[in-house]
Every structure is written in structure tokens, then in C-alpha cells.
Short mmCIF file of C-alpha atoms in Angstrom, two decimals:
data_model
loop_
_atom_site.label_atom_id
_atom_site.label_comp_id
_atom_site.label_asym_id
_atom_site.label_seq_id
_atom_site.Cartn_x
_atom_site.Cartn_y
_atom_site.Cartn_z
CA MET A 833 -26.83 4.39 -3.05
CA GLN A 834 -26.20 1.67 -5.58
CA ARG A 835 -28.63 -1.15 -6.22
CA MET A 836 -27.69 -4.50 -4.64
CA THR A 837 -27.18 -6.71 -7.68
CA ARG A 838 -26.61 -10.46 -7.55
CA GLN A 839 -22.91 -9.84 -8.22
CA ARG A 840 -22.56 -7.25 -5.45
CA ALA A 841 -24.39 -9.56 -3.06
CA ALA A 842 -21.99 -12.39 -3.95
CA VAL A 843 -18.95 -10.18 -3.23
CA SER A 844 -20.44 -9.04 0.09
CA GLU A 845 -21.29 -12.60 1.11
CA ALA A 846 -17.79 -13.81 0.26
CA LEU A 847 -16.29 -11.06 2.42
CA GLU A 848 -18.54 -12.13 5.30
CA ASP A 849 -16.99 -15.61 5.14
CA LEU A 850 -13.35 -14.46 5.09
CA PRO A 851 -11.58 -13.68 8.36
CA ASP A 852 -8.48 -12.20 6.73
CA PHE A 853 -7.50 -9.67 4.09
CA ARG A 854 -7.67 -10.74 0.43
CA SER A 855 -6.82 -9.07 -2.85
CA ALA A 856 -9.49 -8.39 -5.44
CA GLN A 857 -7.96 -11.14 -7.58
CA GLN A 858 -8.10 -13.64 -4.72
CA LEU A 859 -11.71 -12.71 -4.01
CA HIS A 860 -12.53 -13.08 -7.71
CA GLU A 861 -10.95 -16.57 -7.76
CA LEU A 862 -12.95 -17.55 -4.67
CA LEU A 863 -16.18 -16.36 -6.28
CA ARG A 864 -15.43 -18.34 -9.45
CA ALA A 865 -14.67 -21.46 -7.37
CA ARG A 866 -18.06 -21.04 -5.68
CA GLY A 867 -19.73 -20.85 -9.07
CA ASP A 868 -20.55 -17.13 -8.92
CA ALA A 869 -20.23 -15.48 -12.33
CA VAL A 870 -18.78 -12.15 -11.26
CA GLY A 871 -16.27 -10.32 -13.43
CA LEU A 872 -13.02 -9.01 -12.01
CA ALA A 873 -13.99 -5.42 -12.90
CA THR A 874 -17.23 -5.85 -10.93
CA VAL A 875 -15.26 -7.16 -7.95
CA TYR A 876 -13.01 -4.07 -8.06
CA ARG A 877 -15.97 -1.68 -8.41
CA THR A 878 -17.88 -3.37 -5.60
CA LEU A 879 -14.88 -3.30 -3.28
CA GLN A 880 -14.35 0.40 -4.04
CA THR A 881 -17.99 1.16 -3.26
CA LEU A 882 -17.88 -0.86 -0.04
CA ALA A 883 -14.64 0.86 1.00
CA GLU A 884 -16.09 4.32 0.34
CA GLY A 885 -19.07 3.38 2.49
CA GLY A 886 -16.86 2.18 5.34
CA HIS A 887 -18.01 -1.43 5.00
CA VAL A 888 -14.60 -2.89 4.20
CA ASP A 889 -11.10 -2.17 5.44
CA VAL A 890 -8.48 -1.55 2.79
CA LEU A 891 -4.93 -2.50 3.60
CA ARG A 892 -2.05 -1.46 1.37
CA THR A 893 0.78 -3.95 1.55
CA GLU A 894 4.43 -2.99 1.53
CA ASP A 895 4.52 -3.60 -2.23
CA GLY A 896 1.46 -1.39 -2.84
CA GLU A 897 -1.20 -4.05 -3.38
CA SER A 898 -4.65 -3.33 -1.92
CA LEU A 899 -6.19 -6.02 0.27
CA TYR A 900 -9.77 -6.03 1.54
CA ARG A 901 -11.64 -7.41 4.54
CA LYS A 902 -15.09 -6.84 6.00
CA CYS A 903 -14.76 -3.99 8.47
CA GLU A 904 -15.14 -5.15 12.05
CA ARG A 905 -15.18 -1.67 13.60
CA SER A 906 -16.98 1.46 12.53
CA GLU A 907 -14.61 3.93 14.19
CA HIS A 908 -11.24 4.96 12.73
CA HIS A 909 -8.52 2.40 13.42
CA HIS A 910 -5.23 1.04 12.16
CA HIS A 911 -3.88 -2.44 11.45
CA LEU A 912 -0.89 -4.38 12.70
CA VAL A 913 -0.10 -6.98 10.03
CA CYS A 914 2.21 -9.99 10.09
CA ARG A 915 4.54 -9.97 7.08
CA ALA A 916 4.81 -13.77 7.13
CA CYS A 917 1.23 -15.03 7.47
CA GLY A 918 -0.90 -11.93 6.89
CA THR A 919 -2.66 -12.03 10.26
CA ALA A 920 -4.07 -8.56 10.93
CA VAL A 921 -5.07 -7.03 14.24
CA GLU A 922 -7.20 -3.88 14.43
CA ILE A 923 -5.66 -1.36 16.82
CA ASP A 924 -6.56 2.02 18.25
CA GLY A 925 -3.98 4.74 17.86
CA PRO A 926 -4.81 7.73 20.07
CA THR A 927 -1.17 8.84 20.12
CA VAL A 928 -1.08 8.74 16.30
CA GLU A 929 -4.34 10.69 16.10
CA THR A 930 -2.97 13.41 18.38
CA TRP A 931 0.34 13.53 16.52
CA ALA A 932 -1.36 13.79 13.09
CA SER A 933 -3.57 16.65 14.27
CA GLN A 934 -0.60 18.48 15.81
CA VAL A 935 1.53 18.13 12.68
CA GLY A 936 -1.32 19.37 10.51
CA ALA A 937 -2.03 22.33 12.80
CA ALA A 938 1.67 23.26 12.92
CA HIS A 939 1.56 23.65 9.15
CA GLY A 940 -1.81 25.40 9.02
CA PHE A 941 -3.80 22.36 7.88
CA THR A 942 -7.23 21.33 9.14
CA ASP A 943 -9.45 18.30 8.62
CA ILE A 944 -6.44 15.96 8.83
CA GLN A 945 -6.89 12.39 7.62
CA HIS A 946 -4.33 9.61 7.49
CA THR A 947 -3.79 5.93 6.86
CA ILE A 948 -1.20 4.06 8.85
CA GLU A 949 -0.52 0.34 8.66
CA LEU A 950 2.09 -1.32 10.86
CA PHE A 951 3.93 -4.43 9.65
CA GLY A 952 5.87 -6.93 11.73
CA THR A 953 6.09 -10.60 12.62
CA CYS A 954 3.41 -12.16 14.83
CA ALA A 955 4.32 -14.32 17.83
CA ALA A 956 3.33 -17.58 16.08
CA CYS A 957 5.50 -16.86 13.03
CA ARG A 958 8.37 -15.70 15.24
CA ALA A 959 8.19 -18.97 17.18
CA LYS A 960 8.38 -20.93 13.90
CA GLN A 961 11.41 -18.88 12.84
CA ASP A 962 13.15 -19.50 16.16
CA ALA A 963 12.45 -23.25 16.13
#
């Protein structure tokens, strides 16, 4: 377990205040605006440590960027993300879990893990588009 430094505490506190996913760069800019002297490399390292510990969700966007948010659920879950506004909903996926296990077993694999993110347009953004 890593020691909780002032910088790590600042990153964790910032994540507590954010309801949506943010990139490491966005989080770094927020910290600087708050007056926290935390380097970008420290932000990346802290986010990696928090992700490995299951304390933050990591979302990979369609263009490959990693976004982070304080994890709201401890059990395995997926995200449904609006392409327009970035709103993310945590969802269960029992059908996906069963399918992943079956595909792995059919090919002789065990201890199957996966990451699935679903992207679409939320109702609010769709209504704006239709207006």
C-alpha cells in the first residue's frame, strides 16, 4: 500500500467532487485551478494506483483516451456513455458475463476478464438533436 501524500489526497478529493468522467489532463487542470501543486505525472500515477485498487472506474473513449471517475460500485459493471455530453450510467451485464465465460470456455480459456463500454446518445441529447 502506498503512503497517502498531500498530492494523492488532493487527487482523491478532486475525484470525490466530480460526478462525471474526466481525463488525467482535465483533473490536473482542475487541481491547478484549486491551487494544488500536483504534477501531471503524479496525477497519472495516482489514477493508475486508484484504478488498480478498484477505487476509480476507467473508461476508454472511442478514440482511446482514458477517463476516470470515483467508482460508485464495488462489483464488476459496465458503462453506457453518451457520445454527445459524456453522461455515464453504470449498468449490470449478466448476459455479457455469461457470454464471455462461454466464449472463453469454448476455446479452453479460464479466468476470463473483459471490459465493455457501450456508447450512444442519451435521451436529453437526442431531444436537443430532434428540436
